Amino acid sequence: MASVILVILVIMPGVWSGPWGVTFNSQCAFRGQSVVIQCSYDYPRGQRVTSVTWFKGTYALGRWVLTALSYQGRFEYLGNKLSNCNLRINNLQDTDEGAYFFMFETTSDQWMSRKYLSLSVTELTAAVKPTSVTEGERVSLTCTSACAIQNIVWFRDRQPVTNPNFQASIEDAGSYHCAIRGREAIRSVSVALNVEYGPRKVSLSVSPSRDVVKGSSVTFTCSSDANPAVTEGGYTLYKDTEDTPLASGQNHIISDIQPSHSGLYHCRASNHISSNGITFPKSANLNLDVQYLPENISVSVDPAGRVAEGSSVNLSCSSAANPAADSYTWFRRTGSPGPSSLLQVGSGQVLSLPSMEPSHTGHYLCLARNPLGENSTELLLLMQEKASQALPVLAGVGVTVLVIFLVALVLLFRKKQKHADKQQTMSDSRPGGRGSDSSANTEKPDSLYANIDHFSTPSPSRNSDHSGQAGKVRTASNEYDDPSSWREEVVYSTVTIKPRETRLPHHTDNSLQDQHTQFEKPGEGDNSVIYATVTKHS
């Protein structure tokens, strides 16, 4: 066993070895990581190491100033007092970068490394070129370091990136960093890639979102996903049509909403970047439904006007409301205005009265109601008054009296006319009363109105010529007069008298019968017409 131990000691460095010396190599390490500095030392045979020390050197004023490291905290000596002088530095900081020296002492001497170990503290540096692009442009990723690095990997928002060169899309925007494969804890600081794009997911909302009631305040809000974000002036609100903007800005407030504001609304957004060829994308339509309690209530009567007693009548009630009125209630006012004077008489939109009675007249109130509230209006229902029974009787008596009065006036007028005609006839029948002045015959006959009077029933003792003539006249009068009344009856007759000679001879009454006064029809020969008076003497 002793021989084995001796062999081991012989082959170990520093044991019966050659000259004094320290061996190490400069190293490069990444900030925040741990690094192990590989080191070995040697000394002549027969020496025994009593102490080992690491120093950090600072060169100033032409000389090195050494500071011994404390093996507490981040520094840890991993070697021994034989030949290994390894040193671990945990959580490397930028201040750890610099020159390091190793010194050891033996029972007879000490030794300081003639050269220093250079420790470089660095990091991975990620670069995205360009850092801001418009959707569709090319992007390149690069990773650099002071240390020699291989097998670099890339991550975007902690997700692996397969290709460091790509055409940017919206999904490519984010934070990028590079790391060493297998040692992913050694990573670079993240670098952001900004991908600009036009508005997407344009939407329009309204507050309150439900039960928009007339008179309340409503706020429209337009939003979108865009890079850069759409500014306040980039939003436009439209109602029903795209031709006329209602307002601009992300928010639009209507403080006193009215039913006329109901309709379809949408908004458009723009940041001056086209997205899929569209510069002003629009939101989906938003339907604004303004609700209000019943208003503009009206009541109609069928039949219109005053209603006859006993007839049927319908009262119809209508209103404008949203939602529509779900109930109608009818009341009749029984006294002075007030809630206590209302008597409910029906329900439904139509109130029917099968038979109108006097008790049905008065003020009727229709009350319309929907979930938001109620409203009402009144109507005065009147009944047509009955016509008085005495009116037809009085009207009949009045008509009768009027007829009798008119008949009496006619008879009186005719009687006076007959009396005047009789006097005229008697005057004309006197001898020589007609005159025979030849000068009168040369004048154009005037038109006269004459009466044919029947004084009495013709006597058979008169000559036949006169009797025949009287009979003819009487026959003519029978066409117009009552046969039972021949006295003093008047017949109007039209005759045309055309003289045979230019000079009228003087004859007696009998010669007039022989002479024959020729009668012609109107329009034949001389068109002068006279009305002759023919008097029949009894």
mmCIF file with all atom_site columns, N, CA and C in Angstrom, residues 167-215:
data_model
loop_
_atom_site.group_PDB
_atom_site.id
_atom_site.type_symbol
_atom_site.label_atom_id
_atom_site.label_alt_id
_atom_site.label_comp_id
_atom_site.label_asym_id
_atom_site.label_entity_id
_atom_site.label_seq_id
_atom_site.pdbx_PDB_ins_code
_atom_site.Cartn_x
_atom_site.Cartn_y
_atom_site.Cartn_z
_atom_site.occupancy
_atom_site.B_iso_or_equiv
_atom_site.pdbx_formal_charge
_atom_site.auth_seq_id
_atom_site.auth_comp_id
_atom_site.auth_asym_id
_atom_site.auth_atom_id
_atom_site.pdbx_PDB_model_num
ATOM 1   N N  . GLN A 1 167 ? -40.969 37.975 -43.996 1.00 0.00 ? 167 GLN A N  1
ATOM 2   C CA . GLN A 1 167 ? -41.811 39.096 -44.430 1.00 0.00 ? 167 GLN A CA 1
ATOM 3   C C  . GLN A 1 167 ? -42.799 39.386 -43.303 1.00 0.00 ? 167 GLN A C  1
ATOM 4   N N  . ALA A 1 168 ? -42.777 40.601 -42.808 1.00 0.00 ? 168 ALA A N  1
ATOM 5   C CA . ALA A 1 168 ? -43.509 40.945 -41.588 1.00 0.00 ? 168 ALA A CA 1
ATOM 6   C C  . ALA A 1 168 ? -45.013 40.907 -41.798 1.00 0.00 ? 168 ALA A C  1
ATOM 7   N N  . SER A 1 169 ? -45.669 40.375 -40.804 1.00 0.00 ? 169 SER A N  1
ATOM 8   C CA . SER A 1 169 ? -47.128 40.413 -40.720 1.00 0.00 ? 169 SER A CA 1
ATOM 9   C C  . SER A 1 169 ? -47.501 40.940 -39.341 1.00 0.00 ? 169 SER A C  1
ATOM 10  N N  . ILE A 1 170 ? -48.782 41.133 -39.119 1.00 0.00 ? 170 ILE A N  1
ATOM 11  C CA . ILE A 1 170 ? -49.222 41.658 -37.822 1.00 0.00 ? 170 ILE A CA 1
ATOM 12  C C  . ILE A 1 170 ? -48.793 40.735 -36.698 1.00 0.00 ? 170 ILE A C  1
ATOM 13  N N  . GLU A 1 171 ? -48.842 39.431 -36.950 1.00 0.00 ? 171 GLU A N  1
ATOM 14  C CA . GLU A 1 171 ? -48.492 38.462 -35.917 1.00 0.00 ? 171 GLU A CA 1
ATOM 15  C C  . GLU A 1 171 ? -47.013 38.476 -35.577 1.00 0.00 ? 171 GLU A C  1
ATOM 16  N N  . ASP A 1 172 ? -46.166 39.055 -36.433 1.00 0.00 ? 172 ASP A N  1
ATOM 17  C CA . ASP A 1 172 ? -44.723 39.067 -36.187 1.00 0.00 ? 172 ASP A CA 1
ATOM 18  C C  . ASP A 1 172 ? -44.303 40.173 -35.234 1.00 0.00 ? 172 ASP A C  1
ATOM 19  N N  . ALA A 1 173 ? -45.205 41.104 -34.937 1.00 0.00 ? 173 ALA A N  1
ATOM 20  C CA . ALA A 1 173 ? -44.861 42.171 -33.997 1.00 0.00 ? 173 ALA A CA 1
ATOM 21  C C  . ALA A 1 173 ? -44.664 41.577 -32.611 1.00 0.00 ? 173 ALA A C  1
ATOM 22  N N  . GLY A 1 174 ? -43.650 42.070 -31.894 1.00 0.00 ? 174 GLY A N  1
ATOM 23  C CA . GLY A 1 174 ? -43.402 41.573 -30.544 1.00 0.00 ? 174 GLY A CA 1
ATOM 24  C C  . GLY A 1 174 ? -41.965 41.803 -30.125 1.00 0.00 ? 174 GLY A C  1
ATOM 25  N N  . SER A 1 175 ? -41.549 41.098 -29.054 1.00 0.00 ? 175 SER A N  1
ATOM 26  C CA . SER A 1 175 ? -40.195 41.229 -28.495 1.00 0.00 ? 175 SER A CA 1
ATOM 27  C C  . SER A 1 175 ? -39.350 40.019 -28.883 1.00 0.00 ? 175 SER A C  1
ATOM 28  N N  . TYR A 1 176 ? -38.150 40.290 -29.407 1.00 0.00 ? 176 TYR A N  1
ATOM 29  C CA . TYR A 1 176 ? -37.254 39.238 -29.872 1.00 0.00 ? 176 TYR A CA 1
ATOM 30  C C  . TYR A 1 176 ? -35.986 39.230 -29.017 1.00 0.00 ? 176 TYR A C  1
ATOM 31  N N  . HIS A 1 177 ? -35.438 38.013 -28.743 1.00 0.00 ? 177 HIS A N  1
ATOM 32  C CA . HIS A 1 177 ? -34.133 37.870 -28.107 1.00 0.00 ? 177 HIS A CA 1
ATOM 33  C C  . HIS A 1 177 ? -33.462 36.616 -28.647 1.00 0.00 ? 177 HIS A C  1
ATOM 34  N N  . CYS A 1 178 ? -32.140 36.627 -28.582 1.00 0.00 ? 178 CYS A N  1
ATOM 35  C CA . CYS A 1 178 ? -31.385 35.462 -29.021 1.00 0.00 ? 178 CYS A CA 1
ATOM 36  C C  . CYS A 1 178 ? -30.727 34.809 -27.808 1.00 0.00 ? 178 CYS A C  1
ATOM 37  N N  . ALA A 1 179 ? -30.374 33.536 -27.929 1.00 0.00 ? 179 ALA A N  1
ATOM 38  C CA . ALA A 1 179 ? -29.743 32.780 -26.842 1.00 0.00 ? 179 ALA A CA 1
ATOM 39  C C  . ALA A 1 179 ? -28.851 31.710 -27.457 1.00 0.00 ? 179 ALA A C  1
ATOM 40  N N  . ILE A 1 180 ? -28.036 31.099 -26.586 1.00 0.00 ? 180 ILE A N  1
ATOM 41  C CA . ILE A 1 180 ? -27.163 30.015 -27.023 1.00 0.00 ? 180 ILE A CA 1
ATOM 42  C C  . ILE A 1 180 ? -27.920 28.713 -26.859 1.00 0.00 ? 180 ILE A C  1
ATOM 43  N N  . ARG A 1 181 ? -27.959 27.949 -27.939 1.00 0.00 ? 181 ARG A N  1
ATOM 44  C CA . ARG A 1 181 ? -28.681 26.682 -27.895 1.00 0.00 ? 181 ARG A CA 1
ATOM 45  C C  . ARG A 1 181 ? -28.072 25.777 -26.825 1.00 0.00 ? 181 ARG A C  1
ATOM 46  N N  . GLY A 1 182 ? -28.925 25.205 -26.026 1.00 0.00 ? 182 GLY A N  1
ATOM 47  C CA . GLY A 1 182 ? -28.469 24.355 -24.934 1.00 0.00 ? 182 GLY A CA 1
ATOM 48  C C  . GLY A 1 182 ? -28.151 25.140 -23.684 1.00 0.00 ? 182 GLY A C  1
ATOM 49  N N  . ARG A 1 183 ? -27.927 26.394 -23.826 1.00 0.00 ? 183 ARG A N  1
ATOM 50  C CA . ARG A 1 183 ? -27.667 27.277 -22.683 1.00 0.00 ? 183 ARG A CA 1
ATOM 51  C C  . ARG A 1 183 ? -28.581 28.500 -22.807 1.00 0.00 ? 183 ARG A C  1
ATOM 52  N N  . GLU A 1 184 ? -29.873 28.213 -22.934 1.00 0.00 ? 184 GLU A N  1
ATOM 53  C CA . GLU A 1 184 ? -30.851 29.264 -23.219 1.00 0.00 ? 184 GLU A CA 1
ATOM 54  C C  . GLU A 1 184 ? -30.899 30.332 -22.134 1.00 0.00 ? 184 GLU A C  1
ATOM 55  N N  . ALA A 1 185 ? -30.326 29.997 -20.953 1.00 0.00 ? 185 ALA A N  1
ATOM 56  C CA . ALA A 1 185 ? -30.285 31.012 -19.909 1.00 0.00 ? 185 ALA A CA 1
ATOM 57  C C  . ALA A 1 185 ? -29.370 32.155 -20.300 1.00 0.00 ? 185 ALA A C  1
ATOM 58  N N  . ILE A 1 186 ? -28.392 31.865 -21.199 1.00 0.00 ? 186 ILE A N  1
ATOM 59  C CA . ILE A 1 186 ? -27.539 32.929 -21.700 1.00 0.00 ? 186 ILE A CA 1
ATOM 60  C C  . ILE A 1 186 ? -28.268 33.550 -22.881 1.00 0.00 ? 186 ILE A C  1
ATOM 61  N N  . ARG A 1 187 ? -28.824 34.668 -22.647 1.00 0.00 ? 187 ARG A N  1
ATOM 62  C CA . ARG A 1 187 ? -29.700 35.283 -23.631 1.00 0.00 ? 187 ARG A CA 1
ATOM 63  C C  . ARG A 1 187 ? -29.439 36.776 -23.727 1.00 0.00 ? 187 ARG A C  1
ATOM 64  N N  . SER A 1 188 ? -29.899 37.315 -24.838 1.00 0.00 ? 188 SER A N  1
ATOM 65  C CA . SER A 1 188 ? -29.727 38.750 -25.068 1.00 0.00 ? 188 SER A CA 1
ATOM 66  C C  . SER A 1 188 ? -30.872 39.529 -24.454 1.00 0.00 ? 188 SER A C  1
ATOM 67  N N  . VAL A 1 189 ? -30.672 40.819 -24.455 1.00 0.00 ? 189 VAL A N  1
ATOM 68  C CA . VAL A 1 189 ? -31.775 41.707 -24.072 1.00 0.00 ? 189 VAL A CA 1
ATOM 69  C C  . VAL A 1 189 ? -32.791 41.707 -25.221 1.00 0.00 ? 189 VAL A C  1
ATOM 70  N N  . SER A 1 190 ? -34.080 41.751 -24.885 1.00 0.00 ? 190 SER A N  1
ATOM 71  C CA . SER A 1 190 ? -35.138 41.699 -25.897 1.00 0.00 ? 190 SER A CA 1
ATOM 72  C C  . SER A 1 190 ? -35.189 42.986 -26.710 1.00 0.00 ? 190 SER A C  1
ATOM 73  N N  . VAL A 1 191 ? -35.479 42.828 -27.981 1.00 0.00 ? 191 VAL A N  1
ATOM 74  C CA . VAL A 1 191 ? -35.635 43.953 -28.902 1.00 0.00 ? 191 VAL A CA 1
ATOM 75  C C  . VAL A 1 191 ? -37.020 43.833 -29.539 1.00 0.00 ? 191 VAL A C  1
ATOM 76  N N  . ALA A 1 192 ? -37.746 44.957 -29.596 1.00 0.00 ? 192 ALA A N  1
ATOM 77  C CA . ALA A 1 192 ? -39.119 44.950 -30.105 1.00 0.00 ? 192 ALA A CA 1
ATOM 78  C C  . ALA A 1 192 ? -39.142 45.180 -31.609 1.00 0.00 ? 192 ALA A C  1
ATOM 79  N N  . LEU A 1 193 ? -40.042 44.479 -32.257 1.00 0.00 ? 193 LEU A N  1
ATOM 80  C CA . LEU A 1 193 ? -40.328 44.701 -33.678 1.00 0.00 ? 193 LEU A CA 1
ATOM 81  C C  . LEU A 1 193 ? -41.707 45.339 -33.776 1.00 0.00 ? 193 LEU A C  1
ATOM 82  N N  . ASN A 1 194 ? -41.781 46.504 -34.410 1.00 0.00 ? 194 ASN A N  1
ATOM 83  C CA . ASN A 1 194 ? -43.031 47.220 -34.571 1.00 0.00 ? 194 ASN A CA 1
ATOM 84  C C  . ASN A 1 194 ? -43.533 47.037 -36.001 1.00 0.00 ? 194 ASN A C  1
ATOM 85  N N  . VAL A 1 195 ? -44.717 46.446 -36.124 1.00 0.00 ? 195 VAL A N  1
ATOM 86  C CA . VAL A 1 195 ? -45.331 46.230 -37.435 1.00 0.00 ? 195 VAL A CA 1
ATOM 87  C C  . VAL A 1 195 ? -46.562 47.119 -37.529 1.00 0.00 ? 195 VAL A C  1
ATOM 88  N N  . GLU A 1 196 ? -46.532 48.078 -38.416 1.00 0.00 ? 196 GLU A N  1
ATOM 89  C CA . GLU A 1 196 ? -47.649 48.996 -38.580 1.00 0.00 ? 196 GLU A CA 1
ATOM 90  C C  . GLU A 1 196 ? -48.667 48.418 -39.563 1.00 0.00 ? 196 GLU A C  1
ATOM 91  N N  . TYR A 1 197 ? -49.963 48.669 -39.272 1.00 0.00 ? 197 TYR A N  1
ATOM 92  C CA . TYR A 1 197 ? -51.037 48.167 -40.127 1.00 0.00 ? 197 TYR A CA 1
ATOM 93  C C  . TYR A 1 197 ? -52.274 49.041 -39.948 1.00 0.00 ? 197 TYR A C  1
ATOM 94  N N  . GLY A 1 198 ? -53.136 48.984 -40.942 1.00 0.00 ? 198 GLY A N  1
ATOM 95  C CA . GLY A 1 198 ? -54.363 49.770 -40.922 1.00 0.00 ? 198 GLY A CA 1
ATOM 96  C C  . GLY A 1 198 ? -55.374 49.227 -39.932 1.00 0.00 ? 198 GLY A C  1
ATOM 97  N N  . PRO A 1 199 ? -56.452 49.997 -39.665 1.00 0.00 ? 199 PRO A N  1
ATOM 98  C CA . PRO A 1 199 ? -57.451 49.593 -38.667 1.00 0.00 ? 199 PRO A CA 1
ATOM 99  C C  . PRO A 1 199 ? -58.087 48.238 -38.981 1.00 0.00 ? 199 PRO A C  1
ATOM 100 N N  . ARG A 1 200 ? -58.187 47.444 -37.940 1.00 0.00 ? 200 ARG A N  1
ATOM 101 C CA . ARG A 1 200 ? -58.873 46.156 -38.012 1.00 0.00 ? 200 ARG A CA 1
ATOM 102 C C  . ARG A 1 200 ? -59.823 46.041 -36.834 1.00 0.00 ? 200 ARG A C  1
ATOM 103 N N  . LYS A 1 201 ? -60.773 45.142 -36.980 1.00 0.00 ? 201 LYS A N  1
ATOM 104 C CA . LYS A 1 201 ? -61.737 44.890 -35.902 1.00 0.00 ? 201 LYS A CA 1
ATOM 105 C C  . LYS A 1 201 ? -62.406 46.184 -35.453 1.00 0.00 ? 201 LYS A C  1
ATOM 106 N N  . VAL A 1 202 ? -62.832 46.988 -36.430 1.00 0.00 ? 202 VAL A N  1
ATOM 107 C CA . VAL A 1 202 ? -63.535 48.237 -36.104 1.00 0.00 ? 202 VAL A CA 1
ATOM 108 C C  . VAL A 1 202 ? -64.898 47.884 -35.510 1.00 0.00 ? 202 VAL A C  1
ATOM 109 N N  . SER A 1 203 ? -65.208 48.477 -34.393 1.00 0.00 ? 203 SER A N  1
ATOM 110 C CA . SER A 1 203 ? -66.477 48.164 -33.713 1.00 0.00 ? 203 SER A CA 1
ATOM 111 C C  . SER A 1 203 ? -67.090 49.435 -33.149 1.00 0.00 ? 203 SER A C  1
ATOM 112 N N  . LEU A 1 204 ? -68.409 49.392 -33.011 1.00 0.00 ? 204 LEU A N  1
ATOM 113 C CA . LEU A 1 204 ? -69.177 50.514 -32.447 1.00 0.00 ? 204 LEU A CA 1
ATOM 114 C C  . LEU A 1 204 ? -70.017 49.996 -31.301 1.00 0.00 ? 204 LEU A C  1
ATOM 115 N N  . SER A 1 205 ? -69.957 50.676 -30.170 1.00 0.00 ? 205 SER A N  1
ATOM 116 C CA . SER A 1 205 ? -70.756 50.307 -28.999 1.00 0.00 ? 205 SER A CA 1
ATOM 117 C C  . SER A 1 205 ? -71.524 51.518 -28.514 1.00 0.00 ? 205 SER A C  1
ATOM 118 N N  . VAL A 1 206 ? -72.574 51.258 -27.749 1.00 0.00 ? 206 VAL A N  1
ATOM 119 C CA . VAL A 1 206 ? -73.408 52.326 -27.211 1.00 0.00 ? 206 VAL A CA 1
ATOM 120 C C  . VAL A 1 206 ? -73.634 52.062 -25.736 1.00 0.00 ? 206 VAL A C  1
ATOM 121 N N  . SER A 1 207 ? -73.638 53.142 -24.969 1.00 0.00 ? 207 SER A N  1
ATOM 122 C CA . SER A 1 207 ? -73.879 53.031 -23.540 1.00 0.00 ? 207 SER A CA 1
ATOM 123 C C  . SER A 1 207 ? -74.985 54.001 -23.133 1.00 0.00 ? 207 SER A C  1
ATOM 124 N N  . PRO A 1 208 ? -76.022 53.520 -22.461 1.00 0.00 ? 208 PRO A N  1
ATOM 125 C CA . PRO A 1 208 ? -76.254 52.138 -22.049 1.00 0.00 ? 208 PRO A CA 1
ATOM 126 C C  . PRO A 1 208 ? -76.534 51.235 -23.237 1.00 0.00 ? 208 PRO A C  1
ATOM 127 N N  . SER A 1 209 ? -76.176 49.971 -23.077 1.00 0.00 ? 209 SER A N  1
ATOM 128 C CA . SER A 1 209 ? -76.306 49.032 -24.191 1.00 0.00 ? 209 SER A CA 1
ATOM 129 C C  . SER A 1 209 ? -77.718 48.496 -24.340 1.00 0.00 ? 209 SER A C  1
ATOM 130 N N  . ARG A 1 210 ? -78.541 48.648 -23.321 1.00 0.00 ? 210 ARG A N  1
ATOM 131 C CA . ARG A 1 210 ? -79.913 48.133 -23.367 1.00 0.00 ? 210 ARG A CA 1
ATOM 132 C C  . ARG A 1 210 ? -80.874 49.170 -22.820 1.00 0.00 ? 210 ARG A C  1
ATOM 133 N N  . ASP A 1 211 ? -82.126 49.024 -23.241 1.00 0.00 ? 211 ASP A N  1
ATOM 134 C CA . ASP A 1 211 ? -83.216 49.868 -22.726 1.00 0.00 ? 211 ASP A CA 1
ATOM 135 C C  . ASP A 1 211 ? -82.881 51.350 -22.818 1.00 0.00 ? 211 ASP A C  1
ATOM 136 N N  . VAL A 1 212 ? -82.642 51.798 -24.047 1.00 0.00 ? 212 VAL A N  1
ATOM 137 C CA . VAL A 1 212 ? -82.415 53.228 -24.285 1.00 0.00 ? 212 VAL A CA 1
ATOM 138 C C  . VAL A 1 212 ? -83.778 53.923 -24.260 1.00 0.00 ? 212 VAL A C  1
ATOM 139 N N  . VAL A 1 213 ? -83.990 54.772 -23.267 1.00 0.00 ? 213 VAL A N  1
ATOM 140 C CA . VAL A 1 213 ? -85.292 55.394 -23.034 1.00 0.00 ? 213 VAL A CA 1
ATOM 141 C C  . VAL A 1 213 ? -85.249 56.843 -23.502 1.00 0.00 ? 213 VAL A C  1
ATOM 142 N N  . LYS A 1 214 ? -86.339 57.275 -24.095 1.00 0.00 ? 214 LYS A N  1
ATOM 143 C CA . LYS A 1 214 ? -86.468 58.656 -24.567 1.00 0.00 ? 214 LYS A CA 1
ATOM 144 C C  . LYS A 1 214 ? -86.110 59.647 -23.464 1.00 0.00 ? 214 LYS A C  1
ATOM 145 N N  . GLY A 1 215 ? -85.285 60.638 -23.835 1.00 0.00 ? 215 GLY A N  1
ATOM 146 C CA . GLY A 1 215 ? -84.887 61.670 -22.899 1.00 0.00 ? 215 GLY A CA 1
ATOM 147 C C  . GLY A 1 215 ? -83.592 61.383 -22.163 1.00 0.00 ? 215 GLY A C  1
#
